[in-house]
Amino acid sequence: MKTADDTAAAPRILLIGKIGQVGWELRRTLAPLAQIICVDFPEIDLTSGDSIRRWVRDSRPNVVINAAAYTAVDKAESEPDLAMKINGTGPAILAEEAKKSGTLMVHYSTDYVFDGAKKDPYVETDPPNPLGAYGRSKLAGDEAVRAGGGEHLIFRLCWVYGARGQNFMLTMMRLAREREKLRVVNDQTGCPTWSRLIAETTALALKQMLGARDPSAFTGTYHLAASGATSWHGFAEAIVDLMPAEGRKCVMVEPIPTSEYPTPAKRPSRSVLSCEKLRRTFGLHLPPWDESLKQVLERS
Ligand SMILES: NC(=O)c1ccc[n+]([C@@H]2O[C@H](COP(=O)([O-])OP(=O)(O)OC[C@H]3O[C@@H](n4cnc5c(N)ncnc54)[C@H](OP(=O)(O)O)[C@@H]3O)[C@@H](O)[C@H]2O)c1
């Protein structure tokens, strides 16, 4: 991998997935740190090895960040091959190309690699056991990035939301303007995490790694999620409480079991992530999920 001396002047970052929730925030957060080459589908296509190799070879980055993915959890059940190509094979080729050129790779994973059977928060070494096609495809990507043998950071995220993109918070806000009552599952628990905090944490960790005498000491997988935990119902109630009252119709968020809201993909019932390794290694700690939610809604 290129060392701190090589990169001190102006690290070049190839950011794949610039339009996604996390990618969009990364683009602005990384701007003071590096020269960023941003790309998204269809200029780059993670189903095409040629496309991936061409972008890495032409842009000659010090760091490649893969924030692109197939993220349609339910649709993946009917398109498992496409999900696997984008989330499994694409990152494998990217990791291979990164290793060849001594480029550090940053990649994102998901809490959906776990089956949710563990009562305590998941740590990085817990055995994965995805319940659906999306989780299986993401797990294949994680394993491929590790197997690629190059320097890397894999951040496992949970319940990503923000002021842009397709996410639960924006869906609940729209529904709360349309309906008096929302029915939301209360038997799935996770850590809603603001896309902006993911980008900022990534940037701070990356800066430490690039500036380190031995960057390889940081290579590995890290859980990156807000503190605390809630159910989708708890998250929805907080969203409705905090959203602007103007135009809001919703007066009640009713808790329901998952059995009353069947979806094509099975989801873990409890996928809380322990972020102790991130704190220990980088000294980074994310605030409670509801504090971030307040900040996001103050701005919208
Ligand atoms: N969202 C969550 O709750 C969540 C939770 C845990 C982990 N994660 C992980 O976090 C990362 C970022 O997620 P996100 O929510 O920011 O994703 P997102 O908003 O869905 O954005 C994904 C981006 O990838 C692009 N993309 C799709 N297919 C592609 C292809 N074949 N080639 C190149 N780009 C392609 C999409 O383009 P189009 O819009 O044109 O398809 C989109 O711009 C992903 O690795 C995801 O698996 C997300």
XYZ file of C-alpha atoms and ligand atoms in Angstrom:
348
model
C 0.000 0.000 0.000
C 1.150 3.576 -0.643
C 2.468 5.072 2.616
C 1.704 8.304 4.453
C 4.571 10.024 2.609
C 3.177 9.091 -0.792
C -0.276 10.321 0.062
C 0.485 13.365 2.223
C 0.275 15.795 -0.689
C -3.131 15.011 -2.119
C -4.587 11.568 -1.793
C -6.756 10.591 -4.740
C -9.968 8.846 -3.889
C -12.129 6.998 -6.375
C -15.647 7.130 -4.907
C -18.053 4.639 -6.448
C -21.741 5.243 -5.719
C -21.720 9.048 -5.471
C -25.526 9.304 -5.745
C -26.424 6.804 -3.013
C -27.271 7.809 0.562
C -23.788 7.162 1.918
C -21.958 8.058 -1.300
C -23.567 11.478 -1.514
C -22.525 12.324 2.046
C -19.022 10.957 1.433
C -18.605 13.240 -1.525
C -19.031 16.363 0.606
C -17.289 15.014 3.727
C -14.170 13.864 1.895
C -13.789 17.047 -0.134
C -11.307 18.734 2.268
C -9.227 15.569 2.579
C -8.559 14.500 -0.952
C -8.968 14.886 -4.638
C -12.110 12.902 -5.310
C -13.094 11.214 -8.519
C -16.790 10.425 -8.186
C -18.736 7.969 -10.243
C -22.000 6.049 -10.168
C -24.084 3.772 -12.333
C -24.216 3.762 -15.356
C -20.753 5.395 -15.928
C -19.449 2.489 -13.841
C -21.198 -0.848 -13.721
C -20.288 -3.244 -10.926
C -21.629 -6.139 -12.985
C -18.845 -5.523 -15.502
C -15.263 -6.472 -14.709
C -14.047 -4.343 -17.624
C -15.830 -1.281 -16.316
C -14.418 -1.747 -12.788
C -10.859 -2.341 -13.996
C -10.964 0.606 -16.387
C -12.053 3.041 -13.663
C -9.371 1.895 -11.225
C -6.626 1.882 -13.856
C -7.573 5.239 -15.379
C -8.080 7.134 -12.126
C -5.018 5.683 -10.334
C -6.368 6.333 -6.816
C -4.655 5.893 -3.460
C -8.025 4.868 -2.068
C -11.107 3.361 -3.667
C -14.370 3.628 -1.736
C -17.208 1.366 -2.781
C -20.465 2.918 -1.587
C -22.416 1.392 -4.487
C -24.504 -1.703 -4.011
C -27.681 -3.532 -4.873
C -29.696 -2.458 -1.813
C -33.276 -3.554 -2.639
C -33.584 -6.164 0.125
C -36.964 -7.602 -0.955
C -36.377 -7.379 -4.714
C -33.135 -9.318 -4.253
C -35.231 -12.415 -3.467
C -36.401 -12.452 -7.103
C -33.075 -11.178 -8.544
C -30.485 -13.082 -6.504
C -28.046 -13.398 -9.408
C -28.016 -9.673 -10.106
C -27.635 -8.911 -6.379
C -24.723 -11.372 -6.204
C -23.034 -9.857 -9.267
C -23.233 -6.306 -7.892
C -22.574 -7.063 -4.210
C -20.372 -10.144 -4.449
C -18.543 -10.419 -7.768
C -18.072 -6.658 -8.362
C -16.350 -6.040 -5.018
C -14.203 -9.140 -5.591
C -12.887 -7.692 -8.864
C -12.449 -4.284 -7.254
C -10.480 -5.825 -4.377
C -8.261 -7.729 -6.811
C -7.574 -4.564 -8.814
C -6.935 -2.572 -5.619
C -4.472 -5.170 -4.364
C -2.593 -5.148 -7.686
C -2.168 -1.379 -7.609
C -1.500 -1.026 -3.852
C -4.748 0.895 -3.384
C -6.567 0.937 -0.050
C -10.164 -0.253 -0.418
C -13.050 0.950 1.725
C -16.200 -1.144 1.481
C -19.587 -1.242 3.237
C -21.378 -4.252 4.610
C -24.622 -4.774 6.466
C -26.183 -6.057 9.686
C -28.232 -8.352 7.403
C -25.266 -10.752 7.238
C -26.481 -11.891 10.687
C -29.535 -14.013 11.452
C -30.619 -12.004 14.500
C -30.596 -14.939 16.891
C -28.007 -13.364 19.234
C -29.448 -11.475 22.203
C -26.353 -9.336 22.820
C -24.958 -6.874 20.250
C -23.059 -8.560 17.424
C -19.262 -8.258 17.384
C -17.184 -8.474 14.204
C -16.098 -12.056 14.874
C -19.614 -13.447 15.314
C -20.418 -16.000 12.622
C -22.621 -14.560 9.868
C -25.722 -16.421 8.752
C -27.744 -14.256 6.345
C -31.462 -14.945 6.063
C -31.973 -13.595 2.549
C -30.454 -13.102 -0.904
C -29.331 -9.524 -0.183
C -27.487 -10.576 2.985
C -25.887 -13.531 1.193
C -24.692 -11.286 -1.644
C -23.247 -8.728 0.792
C -21.516 -11.465 2.779
C -19.936 -12.766 -0.440
C -18.609 -9.229 -1.083
C -17.113 -8.940 2.409
C -15.411 -12.293 2.117
C -14.043 -11.409 -1.318
C -12.617 -8.096 -0.114
C -10.823 -9.898 2.717
C -9.663 -12.701 0.453
C -8.299 -10.136 -2.036
C -5.448 -9.688 0.428
C -5.033 -5.924 0.032
C -5.327 -3.188 2.657
C -8.991 -2.579 3.373
C -11.612 -1.224 5.724
C -14.997 -2.917 5.740
C -17.634 -1.011 7.676
C -20.751 -2.969 8.621
C -23.695 -0.583 8.758
C -27.219 -0.816 10.133
C -30.559 0.806 9.130
C -29.118 3.700 7.105
C -31.246 6.829 6.686
C -30.792 10.480 5.836
C -32.369 13.492 4.208
C -31.755 12.091 0.715
C -32.366 8.830 -1.076
C -34.741 5.982 -0.415
C -35.000 5.228 3.255
C -37.376 4.421 6.110
C -37.372 7.948 7.561
C -38.467 9.574 4.318
C -41.082 6.856 3.721
C -42.558 7.330 7.218
C -42.653 11.122 6.762
C -44.509 10.738 3.472
C -46.986 8.249 4.957
C -47.510 10.435 8.032
C -48.607 13.255 5.735
C -51.070 10.925 3.962
C -52.542 8.792 6.786
C -53.888 9.204 10.318
C -52.556 5.857 11.484
C -49.364 3.978 10.628
C -48.831 0.302 11.470
C -45.145 -0.566 11.989
C -43.376 -3.723 13.136
C -42.068 -3.707 16.685
C -40.297 -7.080 16.800
C -37.228 -6.204 14.724
C -34.515 -4.267 16.561
C -31.529 -2.385 15.141
C -29.553 0.873 15.245
C -30.867 3.563 12.855
C -27.732 5.321 11.587
C -27.510 8.689 9.808
C -25.723 8.519 6.442
C -23.817 11.719 7.269
C -22.319 10.195 10.421
C -21.256 7.156 8.406
C -19.454 9.433 5.957
C -17.813 11.480 8.711
C -16.698 8.389 10.619
C -15.311 6.913 7.403
C -13.351 10.112 6.708
C -11.894 10.276 10.227
C -10.883 6.611 10.205
C -9.414 6.930 6.728
C -7.376 9.972 7.704
C -5.878 8.069 10.629
C -5.068 5.085 8.449
C -3.472 7.134 5.668
C -1.392 9.085 8.174
C -0.211 6.033 10.098
C 3.329 4.696 10.000
C 1.882 1.209 9.524
C -1.508 1.542 7.800
C -1.832 -2.227 7.506
C -2.422 -2.385 11.272
C -5.871 -0.886 10.637
C -6.951 -3.329 7.931
C -10.116 -5.155 8.938
C -13.847 -5.205 9.466
C -15.559 -2.728 11.801
C -19.114 -2.299 12.956
C -20.234 1.286 12.439
C -23.649 2.164 13.823
C -25.343 4.669 16.096
C -25.454 3.972 19.825
C -28.542 2.461 21.394
C -31.194 0.441 19.641
C -34.859 0.558 18.788
C -37.514 -1.246 16.776
C -38.863 -0.037 13.434
C -41.930 0.993 15.441
C -39.831 3.017 17.910
C -37.986 4.627 15.013
C -41.264 5.484 13.261
C -42.759 7.005 16.425
C -39.685 9.188 16.899
C -39.824 10.301 13.254
C -43.501 11.254 13.486
C -42.936 13.084 16.804
C -39.987 15.049 15.483
C -41.146 15.850 11.960
C -42.679 19.271 11.279
C -46.299 19.320 12.518
C -47.383 21.269 9.461
C -49.005 18.904 6.974
C -48.777 15.927 9.336
C -51.954 13.823 9.475
C -50.694 10.907 11.531
C -51.887 10.766 15.142
C -51.002 7.175 15.941
C -48.219 4.693 15.201
C -49.552 1.243 15.993
C -47.044 -1.531 16.870
C -47.568 -4.772 14.923
C -45.676 -8.075 14.750
C -43.661 -8.963 11.641
C -46.249 -11.675 10.912
C -48.747 -8.893 10.097
C -46.349 -7.249 7.614
C -45.000 -10.112 5.505
C -42.167 -9.249 3.098
C -40.410 -11.391 0.464
C -37.104 -11.225 2.414
C -36.813 -12.492 5.955
C -35.008 -10.006 8.192
C -33.044 -10.531 11.437
C -35.200 -9.879 14.484
C -32.285 -8.315 16.357
C -29.223 -6.956 14.577
C -27.719 -4.511 17.045
C -24.027 -3.966 16.296
C -21.346 -3.499 18.941
C -18.981 -0.727 17.805
C -16.388 -1.302 20.518
C -13.693 -2.255 17.985
C -14.193 1.029 16.106
C -13.886 2.948 19.382
C -10.826 1.002 20.524
C -9.005 1.230 17.191
C -9.863 4.722 15.964
C -11.221 6.422 19.115
C -14.508 7.014 17.260
C -17.912 6.673 18.864
C -21.280 7.464 17.313
C -23.965 9.295 19.318
C -27.350 7.770 20.224
C -29.573 7.157 17.201
C -32.308 9.559 18.356
C -29.853 12.457 18.794
C -28.880 12.188 15.131
C -32.495 11.878 14.079
C -33.249 15.194 15.815
C -30.427 16.832 13.903
C -31.581 15.447 10.560
C -35.137 16.596 11.112
C -34.072 20.022 12.337
C -32.592 20.527 8.902
C -35.420 19.224 6.743
N -29.508 1.332 3.299
C -29.310 0.621 4.408
O -30.149 0.582 5.324
C -28.027 -0.136 4.594
C -27.860 -0.865 5.775
C -26.687 -1.543 5.950
C -25.690 -1.482 4.996
N -25.887 -0.786 3.847
C -24.804 -0.783 2.863
O -24.254 0.536 2.820
C -23.795 0.846 1.497
C -24.419 2.133 1.028
O -25.842 1.972 1.031
P -26.828 3.146 0.568
O -28.082 2.990 1.351
O -26.098 4.451 0.563
O -27.116 2.677 -0.941
P -28.059 3.374 -2.037
O -28.568 4.689 -1.530
O -29.035 2.336 -2.485
O -27.037 3.677 -3.209
C -26.417 2.640 -3.912
C -25.808 3.214 -5.177
O -25.266 2.111 -5.914
C -25.614 2.283 -7.273
N -25.617 1.040 -8.032
C -26.598 0.114 -8.132
N -26.254 -0.848 -9.016
C -25.027 -0.514 -9.491
C -24.145 -1.108 -10.443
N -24.451 -2.218 -11.120
N -22.956 -0.502 -10.686
C -22.630 0.639 -10.036
N -23.429 1.244 -9.142
C -24.619 0.676 -8.868
C -27.018 2.869 -7.215
O -27.355 3.430 -8.468
P -28.904 3.380 -8.941
O -29.653 4.223 -7.981
O -28.845 3.912 -10.331
O -29.307 1.927 -8.865
C -26.848 3.898 -6.085
O -26.362 5.125 -6.547
C -24.130 -0.388 0.655
O -23.020 -1.231 0.610
C -25.235 -1.080 1.441
O -25.298 -2.467 1.165
C -27.014 -0.092 3.645
